[in-house]
């Protein structure tokens, strides 16, 4: 997939088997949502193999191989593929009088995390753990940026935290949203690396409530 845009901040689309990270800048939130909706529809259909969209200086080009979709449906189901990560590379053409920026996105296979987040989450409920989730798409940050420098991490594993305490941040469009815990307890595991892209509802931190039995019954 290749996307050419004049400029851009960051928009990430996270779906069960697709992850797209667009670099956008000085473009309205409404336009972000329209692009996200368009790409979502393309990924949810089996009839679109190639699409090109041009709006002024904005160009979106999508192409994918539908060969796998057309195989015999009676064949054994394949092993679910690993999640897809998007590598973004931006280059500027010095000879372009309009000063446009060409951004290319390459989809590559992302190796499963060594910690086994999925298997950990499967056990979390049985162990009475509560999972702090991301309220939006962006980049996971363990600390905030103050005057261009990273502050110490807001929390660490095995640390006791209180309800309402800020445990991490989600960086999006140049801002950092503080993420608070709604329970008191012990931080059991930090599930994301600093700077890792996350989507809406992604698990961030596992916490053992001070009274896990009460919380589990709710």
XYZ file of N, CA and C in Angstrom:
654
model
N 0.849 -1.188 0.000
C 0.000 0.000 0.000
C 0.883 1.235 0.000
N 0.566 2.220 -0.844
C 1.318 3.464 -0.876
C 0.343 4.616 -0.722
N 0.703 5.619 0.093
C -0.141 6.789 0.284
C 0.697 8.031 0.082
N 0.324 8.909 -0.816
C 1.017 10.166 -1.024
C 0.166 11.297 -0.479
N 0.723 12.102 0.397
C -0.002 13.194 1.021
C 0.876 14.440 1.080
N 0.286 15.631 1.112
C 1.092 16.845 1.232
C 1.883 16.866 2.517
N 1.220 16.710 3.624
C 1.853 16.691 4.935
C 0.957 15.890 5.860
N 1.425 15.512 7.055
C 0.496 14.872 7.955
C 0.980 14.621 9.372
N 0.004 14.597 10.481
C 0.334 14.088 11.800
C -0.073 12.645 11.805
N -0.549 12.075 12.880
C -0.631 10.630 12.895
C -2.044 10.132 13.094
N -2.414 9.166 12.281
C -3.711 8.506 12.386
C -3.495 7.014 12.229
N -3.931 6.257 13.187
C -3.719 4.810 13.134
C -5.058 4.123 13.134
N -5.225 3.144 12.216
C -6.437 2.344 12.143
C -6.092 0.943 12.621
N -6.783 0.490 13.658
C -6.479 -0.815 14.244
C -7.693 -1.713 14.097
N -7.540 -2.827 13.343
C -8.618 -3.774 13.166
C -8.072 -5.167 13.461
N -8.950 -6.181 13.561
C -8.488 -7.515 13.964
C -7.262 -8.020 13.231
N -7.189 -7.819 11.907
C -6.056 -8.362 11.163
C -5.313 -7.315 10.358
N -5.646 -6.030 10.557
C -4.984 -4.957 9.815
C -4.585 -3.838 10.768
N -3.457 -3.247 10.509
C -3.064 -2.042 11.232
C -2.495 -1.052 10.214
N -3.063 0.151 10.150
C -2.571 1.161 9.234
C -2.164 2.397 10.037
N -1.030 2.942 9.711
C -0.565 4.159 10.375
C -0.347 5.206 9.307
N -1.197 6.245 9.300
C -1.070 7.295 8.306
C -0.361 8.496 8.926
N 0.468 9.155 8.119
C 1.103 10.391 8.541
C 0.320 11.549 7.932
N -0.391 12.302 8.758
C -1.205 13.419 8.289
C -0.841 14.679 9.057
N -1.004 15.825 8.447
C -0.679 17.070 9.122
C -1.559 18.185 8.584
N -2.052 19.024 9.502
C -2.891 20.151 9.127
C -4.126 19.685 8.359
N -4.681 18.530 8.731
C -5.897 18.008 8.118
C -6.920 17.819 9.234
N -8.176 18.184 8.975
C -9.191 18.179 10.012
C -9.470 16.781 10.538
N -10.002 16.733 11.768
C -10.374 15.456 12.382
C -11.448 14.766 11.544
N -12.352 15.555 10.962
C -13.407 14.992 10.120
C -12.803 14.243 8.944
N -11.746 14.803 8.350
C -11.082 14.138 7.222
C -10.425 12.843 7.678
N -9.824 12.871 8.903
C -9.245 11.653 9.480
C -10.292 10.545 9.518
N -11.478 10.879 10.043
C -12.523 9.877 10.225
C -13.020 9.351 8.879
N -13.082 10.233 7.874
C -13.518 9.792 6.556
C -12.531 8.800 5.953
N -11.233 9.079 6.097
C -10.209 8.169 5.586
C -10.276 6.833 6.321
N -10.434 6.900 7.662
C -10.516 5.667 8.456
C -11.710 4.827 8.027
N -12.864 5.486 7.814
C -14.063 4.770 7.404
C -13.887 4.123 6.037
N -13.237 4.846 5.112
C -13.019 4.318 3.765
C -12.135 3.078 3.788
N -11.000 3.162 4.514
C -10.079 2.028 4.564
C -10.729 0.834 5.263
N -11.537 1.109 6.296
C -12.234 0.033 7.003
C -13.176 -0.715 6.065
N -13.924 0.030 5.248
C -14.842 -0.605 4.303
C -14.087 -1.450 3.274
N -12.945 -0.933 2.814
C -12.151 -1.682 1.835
C -11.689 -3.012 2.420
N -11.230 -2.977 3.674
C -10.704 -4.183 4.316
C -11.806 -5.182 4.651
N -13.031 -4.692 4.793
C -14.136 -5.578 5.154
C -14.814 -6.206 3.939
N -14.424 -5.790 2.742
C -15.033 -6.351 1.539
C -14.048 -7.261 0.824
N -14.578 -8.242 0.097
C -13.732 -9.169 -0.649
C -13.723 -8.863 -2.145
N -14.385 -7.770 -2.552
C -14.540 -7.486 -3.974
C -13.644 -6.362 -4.474
N -12.974 -5.657 -3.575
C -12.118 -4.540 -3.985
C -10.658 -4.963 -3.892
N -9.987 -4.997 -5.032
C -8.571 -5.377 -5.062
C -7.663 -4.167 -5.197
N -8.170 -3.093 -5.803
C -7.323 -1.924 -6.039
C -8.191 -0.672 -6.032
N -7.684 0.385 -5.406
C -8.425 1.642 -5.319
C -7.450 2.806 -5.336
N -7.780 3.827 -6.105
C -6.976 5.051 -6.118
C -7.914 6.235 -5.922
N -7.573 7.110 -4.970
C -8.396 8.271 -4.648
C -7.524 9.514 -4.662
N -7.967 10.539 -5.388
C -7.233 11.804 -5.447
C -8.178 12.938 -5.064
N -7.758 13.728 -4.076
C -8.512 14.901 -3.646
C -7.536 16.057 -3.493
N -7.466 16.913 -4.499
C -6.506 18.009 -4.432
C -5.087 17.468 -4.409
N -4.333 17.830 -3.374
C -2.969 17.341 -3.235
C -2.879 16.017 -2.509
N -4.032 15.440 -2.145
C -4.050 14.177 -1.396
C -4.269 13.007 -2.351
N -3.479 11.960 -2.202
C -3.614 10.762 -3.038
C -3.557 9.522 -2.158
N -4.543 8.662 -2.306
C -4.599 7.394 -1.571
C -4.650 6.257 -2.582
N -3.696 5.338 -2.495
C -3.652 4.190 -3.406
C -3.576 2.914 -2.582
N -4.530 2.011 -2.804
C -4.611 0.758 -2.051
C -4.658 -0.402 -3.039
N -3.837 -1.415 -2.799
C -3.861 -2.615 -3.631
C -3.605 -3.825 -2.738
N -4.331 -4.895 -2.933
C -4.110 -6.106 -2.158
C -4.409 -7.339 -3.010
N -3.883 -8.470 -2.585
C -4.024 -9.735 -3.307
C -5.238 -10.481 -2.772
N -6.220 -10.706 -3.633
C -7.436 -11.407 -3.225
C -7.392 -12.895 -3.551
N -6.200 -13.394 -3.909
C -6.078 -14.809 -4.272
C -6.545 -15.716 -3.145
N -6.111 -15.380 -1.915
C -6.464 -16.216 -0.761
C -7.966 -16.226 -0.543
N -8.637 -15.084 -0.856
C -10.078 -15.000 -0.632
C -10.857 -15.921 -1.572
N -10.263 -16.219 -2.760
C -10.968 -16.993 -3.772
C -10.706 -18.492 -3.690
N -9.919 -18.935 -2.733
C -9.639 -20.360 -2.594
C -10.881 -21.113 -2.131
N -10.869 -22.433 -2.305
C -11.992 -23.287 -1.919
C -12.295 -23.096 -0.451
N -13.570 -22.753 -0.161
C -13.958 -22.498 1.225
C -13.972 -23.756 2.062
N -13.891 -24.962 1.401
C -13.910 -26.216 2.147
C -12.526 -26.626 2.625
N -11.516 -25.871 2.242
C -10.174 -26.186 2.704
C -10.060 -25.904 4.193
N -9.172 -26.640 4.894
C -8.977 -26.389 6.331
C -8.576 -24.945 6.562
N -9.080 -24.386 7.640
C -8.765 -23.002 7.965
C -7.288 -22.868 8.292
N -6.621 -21.859 7.738
C -5.194 -21.661 8.022
C -4.993 -21.110 9.417
N -3.775 -21.241 9.887
C -3.426 -20.669 11.185
C -3.523 -19.160 11.083
N -4.200 -18.480 12.028
C -4.339 -17.022 11.958
C -2.976 -16.366 11.835
N -2.841 -15.435 10.887
C -1.544 -14.776 10.695
C -1.234 -13.832 11.826
N 0.052 -13.553 11.979
C 0.455 -12.572 12.987
C -0.055 -11.209 12.570
N -0.180 -10.307 13.521
C -0.667 -8.971 13.224
C 0.281 -8.262 12.273
N -0.258 -7.296 11.536
C 0.530 -6.576 10.554
C 0.962 -5.239 11.117
N 2.207 -4.926 10.903
C 2.705 -3.629 11.345
C 3.014 -2.796 10.119
N 2.926 -1.490 10.236
C 3.153 -0.606 9.110
C 4.394 0.224 9.359
N 5.308 0.184 8.408
C 6.517 0.987 8.497
C 6.336 2.224 7.638
N 6.577 3.387 8.197
C 6.348 4.635 7.487
C 7.667 5.305 7.174
N 7.847 5.684 5.921
C 9.064 6.371 5.510
C 8.671 7.601 4.716
N 9.135 8.757 5.129
C 8.785 10.003 4.469
C 9.994 10.585 3.783
N 9.841 10.962 2.507
C 10.928 11.583 1.765
C 10.409 12.820 1.066
N 11.253 13.815 0.918
C 10.878 15.056 0.257
C 11.639 15.191 -1.039
N 10.945 15.459 -2.125
C 11.572 15.644 -3.425
C 11.986 17.092 -3.564
N 13.296 17.325 -3.585
C 13.807 18.687 -3.627
C 13.435 19.380 -4.919
N 13.215 18.611 -5.998
C 12.905 19.221 -7.282
C 11.435 19.588 -7.413
N 10.611 19.161 -6.463
C 9.185 19.465 -6.513
C 8.965 20.901 -6.092
N 8.487 21.738 -6.996
C 8.316 23.148 -6.688
C 7.219 23.367 -5.665
N 6.289 22.433 -5.548
C 5.206 22.587 -4.587
C 5.612 22.149 -3.191
N 6.788 21.580 -3.065
C 7.275 21.168 -1.747
C 6.466 20.052 -1.139
N 5.880 19.184 -1.953
C 5.058 18.105 -1.425
C 5.930 17.018 -0.829
N 5.350 16.272 0.086
C 6.053 15.191 0.764
C 5.447 13.874 0.336
N 6.278 12.940 -0.060
C 5.813 11.614 -0.468
C 6.016 10.646 0.679
N 4.941 10.015 1.118
C 4.998 9.081 2.239
C 4.629 7.693 1.758
N 5.501 6.730 1.961
C 5.215 5.358 1.544
C 5.035 4.484 2.759
N 4.033 3.605 2.701
C 3.733 2.708 3.814
C 3.939 1.283 3.349
N 4.763 0.545 4.066
C 5.012 -0.858 3.731
C 4.491 -1.733 4.851
N 3.676 -2.724 4.519
C 3.114 -3.622 5.527
C 4.045 -4.807 5.696
N 4.496 -5.024 6.909
C 5.411 -6.122 7.188
C 4.874 -6.968 8.323
N 5.353 -8.195 8.406
C 4.893 -9.129 9.435
C 5.520 -8.781 10.768
N 4.689 -8.713 11.795
C 5.161 -8.390 13.130
C 5.251 -9.663 13.961
N 6.415 -9.913 14.513
C 6.605 -11.121 15.311
C 5.817 -11.027 16.614
N 5.270 -12.144 17.087
C 4.530 -12.132 18.345
C 5.421 -11.672 19.489
N 4.841 -10.929 20.414
C 5.619 -10.425 21.537
C 6.090 -11.582 22.391
N 7.290 -11.441 22.930
C 7.880 -12.513 23.716
C 7.087 -12.781 24.982
N 6.380 -11.760 25.470
C 5.636 -11.930 26.711
C 4.344 -12.697 26.547
N 3.883 -12.892 25.311
C 2.627 -13.601 25.096
C 1.460 -12.857 25.700
N 1.187 -11.637 25.171
C 0.122 -10.806 25.727
C -1.228 -11.503 25.629
N -1.471 -12.154 24.493
C -2.783 -12.781 24.304
C -3.035 -13.868 25.344
N -2.056 -14.734 25.552
C -2.240 -15.801 26.538
C -2.339 -15.226 27.948
N -1.617 -14.137 28.187
C -1.682 -13.500 29.502
C -3.085 -12.956 29.754
N -3.673 -12.308 28.746
C -5.010 -11.744 28.905
C -6.051 -12.839 29.104
N -5.824 -14.004 28.501
C -6.755 -15.120 28.685
C -6.790 -15.581 30.142
N -5.658 -15.438 30.823
C -5.586 -15.873 32.229
C -5.951 -14.761 33.202
N -5.962 -13.522 32.718
C -6.111 -12.371 33.610
C -7.409 -12.407 34.412
N -8.530 -12.714 33.744
C -9.821 -12.713 34.436
C -9.856 -13.767 35.537
N -9.313 -14.951 35.248
C -9.309 -16.018 36.251
C -8.437 -15.664 37.446
N -7.434 -14.842 37.221
C -6.532 -14.443 38.300
C -6.994 -13.165 38.999
N -8.167 -12.659 38.604
C -8.711 -11.478 39.259
C -8.037 -10.182 38.865
N -7.351 -10.169 37.736
C -6.649 -8.960 37.302
C -7.586 -8.046 36.522
N -7.373 -6.748 36.653
C -8.098 -5.756 35.874
C -7.139 -5.171 34.835
N -7.638 -4.949 33.627
C -6.805 -4.477 32.524
C -7.129 -3.018 32.210
N -6.123 -2.175 32.289
C -6.271 -0.774 31.897
C -6.170 -0.704 30.377
N -7.214 -0.160 29.731
C -7.279 -0.155 28.273
C -7.069 1.246 27.703
N -6.656 1.282 26.443
C -6.435 2.560 25.762
C -7.772 3.144 25.307
N -8.049 4.419 25.605
C -9.309 5.034 25.193
C -9.264 5.591 23.775
N -8.104 5.514 23.112
C -7.984 6.065 21.762
C -6.774 5.454 21.064
N -6.618 5.746 19.780
C -5.442 5.282 19.051
C -4.304 6.269 19.247
N -3.090 5.776 19.178
C -1.925 6.636 19.370
C -0.701 5.805 19.694
N 0.182 6.390 20.486
C 1.414 5.709 20.872
C 1.504 5.652 22.396
N 1.800 4.461 22.913
C 1.901 4.263 24.358
C 3.160 4.938 24.893
N 2.987 5.720 25.948
C 4.114 6.374 26.603
C 4.041 6.118 28.104
N 5.155 5.680 28.674
C 5.182 5.413 30.114
C 5.336 6.693 30.922
N 5.761 7.768 30.276
C 5.927 9.042 30.972
C 5.605 10.173 30.014
N 5.468 11.375 30.549
C 5.151 12.524 29.723
C 6.422 13.272 29.346
N 6.312 14.132 28.360
C 7.439 14.941 27.914
C 7.344 16.322 28.544
N 8.412 16.733 29.211
C 8.456 18.049 29.845
C 9.643 18.817 29.280
N 9.355 19.900 28.566
C 10.390 20.738 27.954
C 11.317 19.908 27.065
N 10.705 19.011 26.293
C 11.475 18.218 25.344
C 12.181 17.015 25.930
N 12.029 16.779 27.222
C 12.694 15.645 27.866
C 11.666 14.716 28.499
N 11.981 13.435 28.494
C 11.097 12.445 29.082
C 11.232 12.416 30.596
N 10.087 12.492 31.273
C 10.073 12.377 32.729
C 10.211 10.899 33.106
N 10.497 10.595 34.369
C 10.571 9.194 34.808
C 9.233 8.492 34.580
N 9.227 7.164 34.417
C 7.975 6.426 34.207
C 6.958 6.708 35.304
N 5.694 6.799 34.917
C 4.635 7.104 35.877
C 4.358 5.943 36.822
N 4.674 4.724 36.398
C 4.497 3.574 37.279
C 5.449 2.465 36.866
N 5.647 1.520 37.764
C 6.507 0.371 37.504
C 5.789 -0.895 37.953
N 6.227 -2.026 37.455
C 5.646 -3.290 37.886
C 5.924 -3.527 39.364
N 4.957 -4.130 40.049
C 4.981 -4.405 41.487
C 4.775 -3.146 42.326
N 4.448 -2.036 41.677
C 4.189 -0.792 42.402
C 2.727 -0.742 42.838
N 2.479 -0.238 44.044
C 1.121 -0.058 44.545
C 0.608 1.296 44.062
N -0.551 1.302 43.423
C -1.118 2.536 42.884
C -2.496 2.767 43.496
N -2.949 4.014 43.408
C -4.238 4.384 43.972
C -5.204 4.799 42.869
N -6.485 4.690 43.159
C -7.519 5.082 42.206
C -7.332 6.544 41.793
N -7.396 6.804 40.492
C -7.225 8.156 39.983
C -5.788 8.523 39.661
N -4.846 7.622 39.949
C -3.431 7.901 39.681
C -3.127 7.710 38.197
N -2.324 8.620 37.628
C -1.918 8.516 36.226
C -0.837 7.442 36.101
N -1.084 6.452 35.251
C -0.139 5.348 35.090
C 0.645 5.414 33.782
N 0.083 6.074 32.764
C 0.759 6.160 31.471
C 0.110 7.260 30.645
N 0.555 7.390 29.402
C 0.026 8.422 28.506
C -0.163 7.827 27.112
N -1.105 8.395 26.356
C -1.283 8.057 24.947
C -0.952 9.302 24.134
N 0.072 9.177 23.305
C 0.494 10.298 22.460
C -0.272 10.262 21.143
N -0.894 11.406 20.808
C -1.663 11.484 19.570
C -1.709 12.918 19.091
N -1.395 13.124 17.813
C -1.452 14.449 17.196
C -0.649 15.474 17.976
N 0.495 15.061 18.491
C 1.377 15.979 19.191
C 1.025 16.203 20.650
N -0.094 15.647 21.126
C -0.489 15.795 22.522
C -0.332 14.490 23.278
N -0.368 14.570 24.602
C -0.226 13.389 25.453
C -1.412 13.317 26.415
N -2.223 12.284 26.262
C -3.404 12.100 27.107
C -3.047 11.247 28.320
N -3.191 11.784 29.544
C -2.902 10.972 30.734
C -3.964 9.886 30.926
N -3.525 8.676 31.250
C -4.435 7.550 31.471
C -4.417 7.200 32.955
N -5.577 7.330 33.593
C -5.689 7.084 35.031
C -6.295 5.707 35.291
N -5.943 5.135 36.431
C -6.555 3.888 36.860
C -7.803 4.193 37.681
N -8.842 3.393 37.496
C -10.074 3.597 38.269
C -10.156 2.658 39.465
N -9.039 1.985 39.761
C -8.993 1.106 40.927
C -7.659 1.281 41.647
N -7.627 0.873 42.893
C -6.375 0.822 43.651
C -5.869 -0.614 43.639
N -4.559 -0.773 43.632
C -4.012 -2.118 43.629
C -2.544 -2.143 43.265
N -2.076 -3.311 42.812
C -0.666 -3.501 42.467
C -0.506 -3.684 40.957
N 0.456 -2.969 40.382
C 0.754 -3.123 38.957
C 1.463 -4.469 38.767
N 0.800 -5.391 38.084
C 1.358 -6.724 37.866
C 2.231 -6.767 36.619
N 1.746 -6.133 35.564
C 2.513 -6.187 34.312
C 2.179 -5.002 33.415
N 3.216 -4.389 32.848
C 3.052 -3.350 31.831
C 3.130 -4.052 30.480
N 2.044 -4.018 29.731
C 1.884 -4.864 28.552
C 2.431 -4.259 27.263
N 2.817 -2.994 27.280
C 3.295 -2.340 26.065
C 4.666 -1.719 26.270
N 5.416 -1.650 25.176
C 6.711 -0.984 25.195
C 6.510 0.512 24.968
N 7.392 1.318 25.521
C 7.297 2.763 25.335
C 7.421 3.101 23.847
N 6.456 3.868 23.339
C 6.467 4.245 21.931
C 5.738 3.281 21.020
N 5.206 2.191 21.568
C 4.503 1.193 20.750
C 3.134 1.723 20.319
N 2.761 1.577 19.034
C 1.439 2.025 18.592
C 0.342 1.155 19.186
N -0.750 1.789 19.613
C -1.877 1.068 20.203
C -3.170 1.572 19.573
N -4.197 0.755 19.648
C -5.500 1.114 19.121
C -6.525 1.229 20.235
N -7.724 1.642 19.863
C -8.800 1.790 20.838
C -9.097 0.446 21.504
N -9.096 0.433 22.834
C -9.416 -0.775 23.581
C -8.255 -1.721 23.807
N -7.069 -1.398 23.279
C -5.909 -2.267 23.491
C -5.511 -2.295 24.967
N -5.090 -3.462 25.434
C -4.663 -3.613 26.825
C -3.326 -2.917 27.042
N -3.229 -2.148 28.130
C -2.008 -1.400 28.423
C -1.294 -1.924 29.664
N -2.036 -2.038 30.770
C -1.430 -2.395 32.054
C -2.371 -3.337 32.811
N -1.805 -4.370 33.431
C -2.583 -5.307 34.248
C -2.397 -4.954 35.722
N -3.517 -4.853 36.434
C -3.497 -4.443 37.842
C -4.252 -5.465 38.682
N -3.684 -5.828 39.814
C -4.372 -6.678 40.784
C -5.040 -5.763 41.800
N -6.390 -5.687 41.799
C -7.089 -4.782 42.718
C -6.790 -5.110 44.177
N -6.897 -4.102 45.019
C -6.672 -4.306 46.452
C -7.665 -5.313 47.013
N -8.890 -5.321 46.446
C -9.904 -6.293 46.844
C -10.411 -6.978 45.573
N -9.601 -7.886 45.004
C -9.940 -8.493 43.707
C -11.258 -9.237 43.696
N -11.635 -9.850 44.806
C -12.881 -10.597 44.851
C -14.085 -9.705 44.657
N -14.079 -8.526 45.291
C -15.196 -7.590 45.165
C -15.283 -7.067 43.740
N -14.130 -6.701 43.175
C -14.123 -6.147 41.822
C -14.560 -7.183 40.801
N -14.203 -8.432 41.026
C -14.498 -9.498 40.067
C -15.989 -9.787 40.005
N -16.718 -9.583 41.107
C -18.139 -9.871 41.149
C -18.973 -8.780 40.504
N -18.403 -7.613 40.273
C -19.151 -6.499 39.708
C -19.455 -6.735 38.239
